[in-house]
Amino acid sequence: MSEIPLNFEAFKNEMESIDAAEWSNIRRSYRAYRIRMKYGYNILQRTCYRILFGLAAVPLYVVFSLKKAPPRQNGIDTVYYCISHNPGIIPEAFQDASHRVDVRLGSGLYLDKTARRLIQRCFTEGHFNFCFAYEMIAVLANYSYIVHRYRPKTILTTYESSCGAAVLTEYCHQNGITHINFMHGEKFYSPHNTLAAFDEMYVWDEHYLGLFKKLKFSVGRYRVENPWEKLNLPGRLTKIDYVFYLNYESNETLKRIVEAARLLQSMGASVRIRPHPRQLSRRITKKSVPEGMLENPLDKQIFQSIADAESLISRYSTVLYQGYICGKDVIIDDLSCDDDFFINKDKSDYIMLYKPHKMLSEILSDACPKAANKGDKV
């Protein structure tokens, strides 16, 4: 799976042709699912995905439907359905934990009658697609549990990347619940973020208002709130000239990143490479990143890492935006990936291309002149 559309022009043309103003939430979710499968996965990935999850749809539906309703807990106004582990991103109005309950992803699963009726509609209106039905079962089972356990007035979440977002909003409305979403990570013009629907949505910057409009979101009210404007970074423990913040790297992109890091070291700079926490244990990460260059995210929290770094380097990590807000030098990696998606404003609509930044090729030009030209690899 990649944030980069497999066929950008076809994806762009399809999104521009959509007029979803009068669409039902079920139609929104099904089209979002189709777009993600069509432009976000290759043929082999799509085939495996459909077989694996399509076969699981019916037994999953039966199991969750037969479960007993969870015990009731009264007096809860807001439930935060917690998917992201990014610290400090909950909107200020909801930060007081005494007025909310946090429910972790998958911590409770149940299907009530309303959810079952919605799933049946998803199946028929989704042209009897079992894989789509599976996804709707999975997301609705979490919300059905929340509704029957707490009877909240508001569900707060970070589900903008789910093709089931619109269906979840429909389920909330049928239970008299307000559905509010807030950003938890960087967003682009990507097939993995389309046609969502929410009552309210918190975004970090006005830039995202235009992006989500292009992605055909339906949002009753946007609120612009930057969760890091008031952030005070911890004191610096050590000075690191450059820190590379990895995304989901292939063998080839990781190899190029390590080569770039070695070049910076040859220029006399101190350099660290910080894997995404979910990829820290990958064999390729352990094998490719020199031990003395590895910054373990389990040993150093992200804001300490930002505090220690002079310059932050990545293709599209949320850390670049956090670093920009905190006054750090931001460097976009334009060398490790063959596709120009993340360094092309007209394609990615990536916010950091509109903020003060440098390109990695510029930084490396003194050590390796050919790296200053986009298209040449380190």
Coordinates of C-alpha atoms in Angstrom, one line a residue:
M1 CA 0.0 0.0 0.0
S2 CA 1.3 3.5 -0.9
E3 CA 0.0 7.0 -0.4
I4 CA 1.1 7.6 -4.0
P5 CA -1.7 6.9 -6.6
L6 CA -0.7 4.1 -8.9
N7 CA -2.1 6.2 -11.8
F8 CA -2.1 9.8 -10.7
E9 CA -3.8 11.3 -13.8
A10 CA -6.6 8.7 -13.7
F11 CA -7.1 9.2 -10.0
K12 CA -7.2 13.0 -10.4
N13 CA -9.7 12.8 -13.3
E14 CA -12.0 10.5 -11.3
M15 CA -11.9 12.7 -8.2
E16 CA -12.6 15.8 -10.3
S17 CA -15.6 14.1 -12.0
I18 CA -17.3 13.3 -8.7
D19 CA -20.2 15.4 -7.5
A20 CA -21.0 13.8 -4.2
A21 CA -23.1 16.6 -2.7
E22 CA -26.3 14.6 -2.7
W23 CA -24.8 11.2 -2.1
S24 CA -25.8 9.0 0.8
N25 CA -23.1 8.1 3.3
I26 CA -23.2 4.5 2.2
R27 CA -22.5 5.5 -1.4
R28 CA -19.6 7.7 -0.2
S29 CA -18.0 4.9 1.7
Y30 CA -18.4 2.4 -1.1
R31 CA -16.9 4.8 -3.7
A32 CA -14.0 5.6 -1.3
Y33 CA -13.4 1.9 -0.9
R34 CA -13.4 1.4 -4.7
I35 CA -11.0 4.4 -5.2
R36 CA -8.6 3.1 -2.6
M37 CA -8.5 -0.4 -4.1
K38 CA -8.2 0.9 -7.6
Y39 CA -5.4 3.4 -7.1
G40 CA -3.8 2.4 -3.8
Y41 CA -3.1 -1.3 -4.3
N42 CA -1.5 -3.3 -7.1
I43 CA -3.3 -6.3 -8.7
L44 CA -1.6 -8.8 -6.4
Q45 CA -2.4 -6.8 -3.3
R46 CA -6.0 -6.3 -4.3
T47 CA -6.5 -10.0 -5.1
C48 CA -5.0 -11.1 -1.7
Y49 CA -7.0 -8.5 0.1
R50 CA -10.3 -9.5 -1.5
I51 CA -9.7 -13.2 -0.9
L52 CA -8.6 -12.8 2.7
F53 CA -11.2 -10.4 3.9
G54 CA -14.0 -11.5 1.6
L55 CA -14.0 -15.0 3.1
A56 CA -14.0 -13.6 6.6
A57 CA -17.0 -11.3 6.2
V58 CA -19.8 -13.8 6.9
P59 CA -18.3 -15.5 10.0
L60 CA -17.3 -12.1 11.4
Y61 CA -20.9 -10.8 10.9
V62 CA -22.3 -13.9 12.7
V63 CA -19.9 -13.8 15.6
F64 CA -20.4 -10.1 16.4
S65 CA -24.1 -10.3 15.9
L66 CA -24.4 -13.2 18.4
K67 CA -22.4 -11.4 21.1
K68 CA -24.3 -10.1 24.1
A69 CA -24.6 -6.3 24.4
P70 CA -21.9 -4.8 26.7
P71 CA -22.8 -3.7 30.2
R72 CA -24.0 -0.1 30.5
Q73 CA -21.9 2.7 32.0
N74 CA -23.9 5.9 32.4
G75 CA -22.9 9.6 32.7
I76 CA -20.5 9.6 29.7
D77 CA -20.9 12.5 27.3
T78 CA -17.9 12.0 25.0
V79 CA -16.0 8.9 23.9
Y80 CA -12.6 9.2 22.2
Y81 CA -12.2 6.2 19.9
C82 CA -8.4 6.1 20.0
I83 CA -6.7 4.9 16.9
S84 CA -3.6 7.1 16.8
H85 CA -0.7 7.0 19.4
N86 CA 0.6 10.5 18.4
P87 CA 0.9 12.5 21.6
G88 CA -0.7 15.9 22.1
I89 CA -3.1 15.9 19.2
I90 CA -6.5 15.9 21.0
P91 CA -8.3 19.2 20.5
E92 CA -8.2 21.6 23.4
A93 CA -11.9 21.3 24.0
F94 CA -11.6 17.6 24.7
Q95 CA -8.3 17.4 26.6
D96 CA -9.9 17.2 30.0
A97 CA -9.9 13.4 30.5
S98 CA -12.4 13.7 33.4
H99 CA -15.1 14.4 30.8
R100 CA -14.5 11.6 28.4
V101 CA -13.8 7.9 28.1
D102 CA -11.0 6.6 25.9
V103 CA -11.7 3.4 24.0
R104 CA -8.8 1.8 22.2
L105 CA -9.1 0.3 18.7
G106 CA -10.7 -3.1 18.8
S107 CA -11.2 -3.1 22.6
G108 CA -14.9 -3.9 22.3
L109 CA -16.8 -5.5 19.4
Y110 CA -20.6 -5.9 19.1
L111 CA -23.3 -5.5 16.3
D112 CA -26.7 -4.1 17.3
K113 CA -29.8 -4.0 15.1
T114 CA -29.0 -0.6 13.7
A115 CA -25.5 -1.7 12.7
R116 CA -26.7 -4.9 11.2
R117 CA -29.2 -3.0 9.0
L118 CA -26.5 -0.7 7.9
I119 CA -24.2 -3.6 7.0
Q120 CA -27.0 -5.2 5.0
R121 CA -27.5 -1.9 3.1
C122 CA -23.7 -1.7 2.5
F123 CA -23.8 -5.2 1.1
T124 CA -26.6 -4.5 -1.4
E125 CA -25.7 -1.0 -2.3
G126 CA -22.1 -2.1 -2.5
H127 CA -23.0 -4.5 -5.3
F128 CA -22.6 -7.5 -3.0
N129 CA -18.9 -6.9 -2.4
F130 CA -17.9 -9.2 0.5
C131 CA -14.6 -7.4 1.0
F132 CA -16.3 -4.0 1.4
A133 CA -18.9 -5.6 3.7
Y134 CA -16.0 -7.0 5.9
E135 CA -14.6 -3.5 6.4
M136 CA -17.9 -2.1 7.3
I137 CA -18.5 -4.9 9.8
A138 CA -15.1 -4.2 11.4
V139 CA -15.6 -0.5 11.9
L140 CA -19.3 -0.7 12.9
A141 CA -18.6 -3.4 15.5
N142 CA -16.3 -0.9 17.4
Y143 CA -18.9 1.9 17.3
S144 CA -21.8 -0.4 18.2
Y145 CA -19.9 -1.4 21.3
I146 CA -19.2 2.2 22.2
V147 CA -22.8 3.2 21.8
H148 CA -24.3 0.4 23.9
R149 CA -21.6 0.7 26.6
Y150 CA -21.6 4.4 27.1
R151 CA -24.6 6.1 25.2
P152 CA -22.4 9.1 24.5
K153 CA -23.5 12.4 22.9
T154 CA -20.3 12.7 21.0
I155 CA -17.8 10.3 19.5
L156 CA -14.4 11.8 18.9
T157 CA -11.9 10.0 16.6
T158 CA -9.2 10.1 14.0
Y159 CA -10.8 8.1 11.3
E160 CA -10.4 10.3 8.2
S161 CA -8.3 7.7 6.4
S162 CA -11.0 5.0 6.7
C163 CA -13.3 4.4 3.8
G164 CA -15.9 3.6 6.4
A165 CA -15.9 7.1 7.9
A166 CA -19.1 8.1 6.2
V167 CA -20.9 5.0 7.2
L168 CA -19.8 5.5 10.8
T169 CA -21.2 9.1 10.7
E170 CA -24.5 7.6 9.4
Y171 CA -24.6 5.2 12.3
C172 CA -23.9 8.0 14.7
H173 CA -26.7 10.1 13.3
Q174 CA -29.2 7.2 13.6
N175 CA -28.3 7.1 17.3
G176 CA -28.4 10.9 17.8
I177 CA -24.6 11.2 18.2
T178 CA -22.3 13.9 16.9
H179 CA -19.3 12.5 15.0
I180 CA -16.2 14.6 15.3
N181 CA -12.8 13.9 13.7
F182 CA -9.4 15.5 14.2
M183 CA -6.2 15.0 12.2
H184 CA -3.6 12.6 13.6
G185 CA -1.1 12.5 10.8
E186 CA 0.0 14.2 7.5
K187 CA -2.4 14.1 4.6
F188 CA -2.0 14.4 0.9
Y189 CA -4.0 14.2 -2.3
S190 CA -4.2 10.4 -1.9
P191 CA -6.6 7.6 -2.7
H192 CA -6.5 6.6 0.9
N193 CA -8.2 9.8 2.1
T194 CA -11.4 10.4 0.1
L195 CA -15.1 11.1 0.5
A196 CA -15.2 11.0 4.3
A197 CA -18.1 12.6 6.2
F198 CA -18.1 14.1 9.7
D199 CA -20.2 16.6 11.6
E200 CA -17.0 18.5 12.6
M201 CA -13.4 18.1 11.8
Y202 CA -10.3 19.7 13.4
V203 CA -7.4 20.4 11.0
W204 CA -3.9 21.8 11.7
D205 CA -3.8 24.5 9.1
E206 CA -6.1 26.3 6.7
H207 CA -4.2 24.5 3.9
Y208 CA -6.1 21.3 4.6
L209 CA -9.4 23.0 4.0
G210 CA -8.6 23.1 0.3
L211 CA -7.1 19.6 0.3
F212 CA -10.1 17.9 1.8
K213 CA -12.4 19.8 -0.5
K214 CA -10.5 18.3 -3.4
L215 CA -10.8 14.9 -1.8
K216 CA -14.6 15.5 -1.6
F217 CA -15.0 15.4 2.1
S218 CA -18.4 16.3 3.5
V219 CA -17.9 18.2 6.8
G220 CA -20.5 20.2 8.6
R221 CA -17.9 22.5 10.2
Y222 CA -14.2 22.8 10.1
R223 CA -12.1 24.0 13.0
V224 CA -8.5 25.1 12.5
E225 CA -6.5 24.3 15.6
N226 CA -2.8 23.7 15.7
P227 CA -1.9 21.2 18.5
W228 CA 1.8 22.3 18.6
E229 CA 1.6 26.1 18.6
K230 CA 1.8 26.1 22.4
L231 CA 4.2 23.2 22.7
N232 CA 7.3 23.8 24.7
L233 CA 10.0 21.4 23.6
P234 CA 12.0 19.6 26.4
G235 CA 15.6 20.8 27.0
R236 CA 18.2 19.6 24.6
L237 CA 20.1 16.6 25.8
T238 CA 22.5 16.4 22.9
K239 CA 23.0 18.2 19.6
I240 CA 22.3 16.3 16.4
D241 CA 22.8 18.1 13.1
Y242 CA 20.5 16.0 11.0
V243 CA 17.8 13.4 11.9
F244 CA 16.2 11.4 9.2
Y245 CA 12.6 10.4 10.1
L246 CA 11.6 7.3 8.1
N247 CA 8.3 6.5 6.6
Y248 CA 7.4 3.0 5.4
E249 CA 10.6 2.3 3.5
S250 CA 11.4 -0.3 0.9
N251 CA 14.9 -1.9 0.7
E252 CA 15.8 0.6 -2.1
T253 CA 14.6 3.8 -0.4
L254 CA 16.2 2.8 2.9
K255 CA 19.5 2.1 1.1
R256 CA 19.4 5.6 -0.4
I257 CA 18.6 7.2 2.9
V258 CA 21.6 5.5 4.5
E259 CA 23.8 6.6 1.7
A260 CA 22.7 10.2 2.1
A261 CA 23.3 10.0 5.8
R262 CA 26.8 8.8 5.2
L263 CA 27.5 11.7 2.9
L264 CA 26.3 14.1 5.5
Q265 CA 28.7 12.5 8.0
S266 CA 31.5 12.8 5.5
M267 CA 30.8 16.6 5.6
G268 CA 31.4 16.5 9.4
A269 CA 27.8 16.4 10.5
S270 CA 26.3 14.3 13.3
V271 CA 23.4 12.2 11.8
R272 CA 20.8 9.9 13.1
I273 CA 18.2 7.8 11.4
R274 CA 14.9 7.2 13.3
P275 CA 12.6 4.4 12.0
H276 CA 8.9 4.5 12.3
P277 CA 8.0 2.7 15.6
R278 CA 6.0 0.1 13.7
Q279 CA 9.0 -0.7 11.5
L280 CA 11.7 -0.7 14.1
S281 CA 11.8 -4.5 14.4
R282 CA 12.0 -5.1 10.6
R283 CA 15.0 -7.1 9.6
I284 CA 15.8 -4.7 6.7
T285 CA 15.9 -1.8 9.2
K286 CA 18.3 -3.6 11.6
K287 CA 20.4 -4.8 8.7
S288 CA 20.7 -1.5 6.8
V289 CA 20.9 1.2 9.4
P290 CA 24.4 1.4 11.1
E291 CA 24.1 0.8 14.8
G292 CA 25.8 4.1 15.7
M293 CA 23.4 6.0 13.4
L294 CA 20.2 4.4 14.7
E295 CA 17.9 6.5 16.9
N296 CA 15.6 4.1 18.7
P297 CA 12.0 5.6 19.0
L298 CA 11.5 3.4 22.1
D299 CA 14.5 5.0 23.8
K300 CA 13.8 8.7 22.9
Q301 CA 10.4 10.3 22.7
I302 CA 9.5 12.2 19.5
F303 CA 9.6 15.7 21.0
Q304 CA 12.9 15.0 22.6
S305 CA 14.2 13.9 19.2
I306 CA 12.9 17.2 17.7
A307 CA 14.5 19.2 20.5
D308 CA 17.9 17.6 20.0
A309 CA 17.9 18.0 16.2
E310 CA 19.1 21.0 14.3
S311 CA 17.5 19.9 11.0
L312 CA 14.7 17.4 10.3
I313 CA 14.7 15.3 7.1
S314 CA 11.9 13.2 5.7
R315 CA 9.7 12.7 2.6
Y316 CA 6.4 13.4 4.3
S317 CA 6.6 12.6 8.0
T318 CA 4.3 14.6 10.4
V319 CA 7.5 15.4 12.2
L320 CA 8.4 17.9 9.5
Y321 CA 5.3 20.0 10.2
Q322 CA 5.9 19.7 14.0
G323 CA 9.5 20.8 13.5
Y324 CA 8.4 23.7 11.4
I325 CA 6.0 24.9 14.1
C326 CA 8.8 24.6 16.6
G327 CA 11.2 26.7 14.5
K328 CA 13.4 23.8 13.3
D329 CA 15.1 23.6 9.9
V330 CA 12.9 21.4 7.6
I331 CA 14.5 19.4 4.8
I332 CA 12.3 17.4 2.3
D333 CA 13.9 14.2 1.1
D334 CA 13.7 14.5 -2.7
L335 CA 16.3 11.7 -3.4
S336 CA 15.2 8.4 -1.8
C337 CA 12.1 7.9 -4.0
D338 CA 11.9 7.6 -7.8
D339 CA 8.4 9.2 -7.9
D340 CA 8.2 13.0 -7.7
F341 CA 4.8 12.9 -6.0
F342 CA 5.9 14.3 -2.6
I343 CA 7.9 17.1 -4.1
N344 CA 5.3 18.2 -6.7
K345 CA 2.7 20.7 -5.4
D346 CA 0.4 20.0 -8.3
K347 CA 0.3 16.3 -7.4
S348 CA 0.6 15.8 -3.6
D349 CA -0.7 19.2 -2.3
Y350 CA 1.8 18.5 0.5
I351 CA 1.7 21.3 3.0
M352 CA 5.4 21.5 3.6
L353 CA 6.0 22.5 0.0
Y354 CA 4.2 25.7 0.9
K355 CA 6.2 26.3 4.1
P356 CA 9.9 27.3 4.5
H357 CA 12.0 24.3 3.6
K358 CA 15.1 23.0 1.8
M359 CA 15.5 20.0 -0.4
L360 CA 18.0 17.2 0.6
S361 CA 19.6 17.5 -2.9
E362 CA 20.5 21.1 -2.0
I363 CA 22.1 20.1 1.3
L364 CA 24.2 17.3 -0.4
S365 CA 25.3 19.3 -3.4
D366 CA 28.6 20.2 -1.8
A367 CA 29.5 16.6 -1.0
C368 CA 28.0 15.1 -4.2
P369 CA 27.2 17.6 -6.9
K370 CA 25.1 15.3 -9.0
A371 CA 22.7 14.8 -6.1
A372 CA 21.6 18.4 -6.6
N373 CA 19.8 17.4 -9.7
K374 CA 16.4 15.8 -9.1
G375 CA 16.4 12.4 -10.7
D376 CA 20.0 11.6 -9.9
K377 CA 20.4 9.3 -6.9
V378 CA 23.0 9.7 -4.2

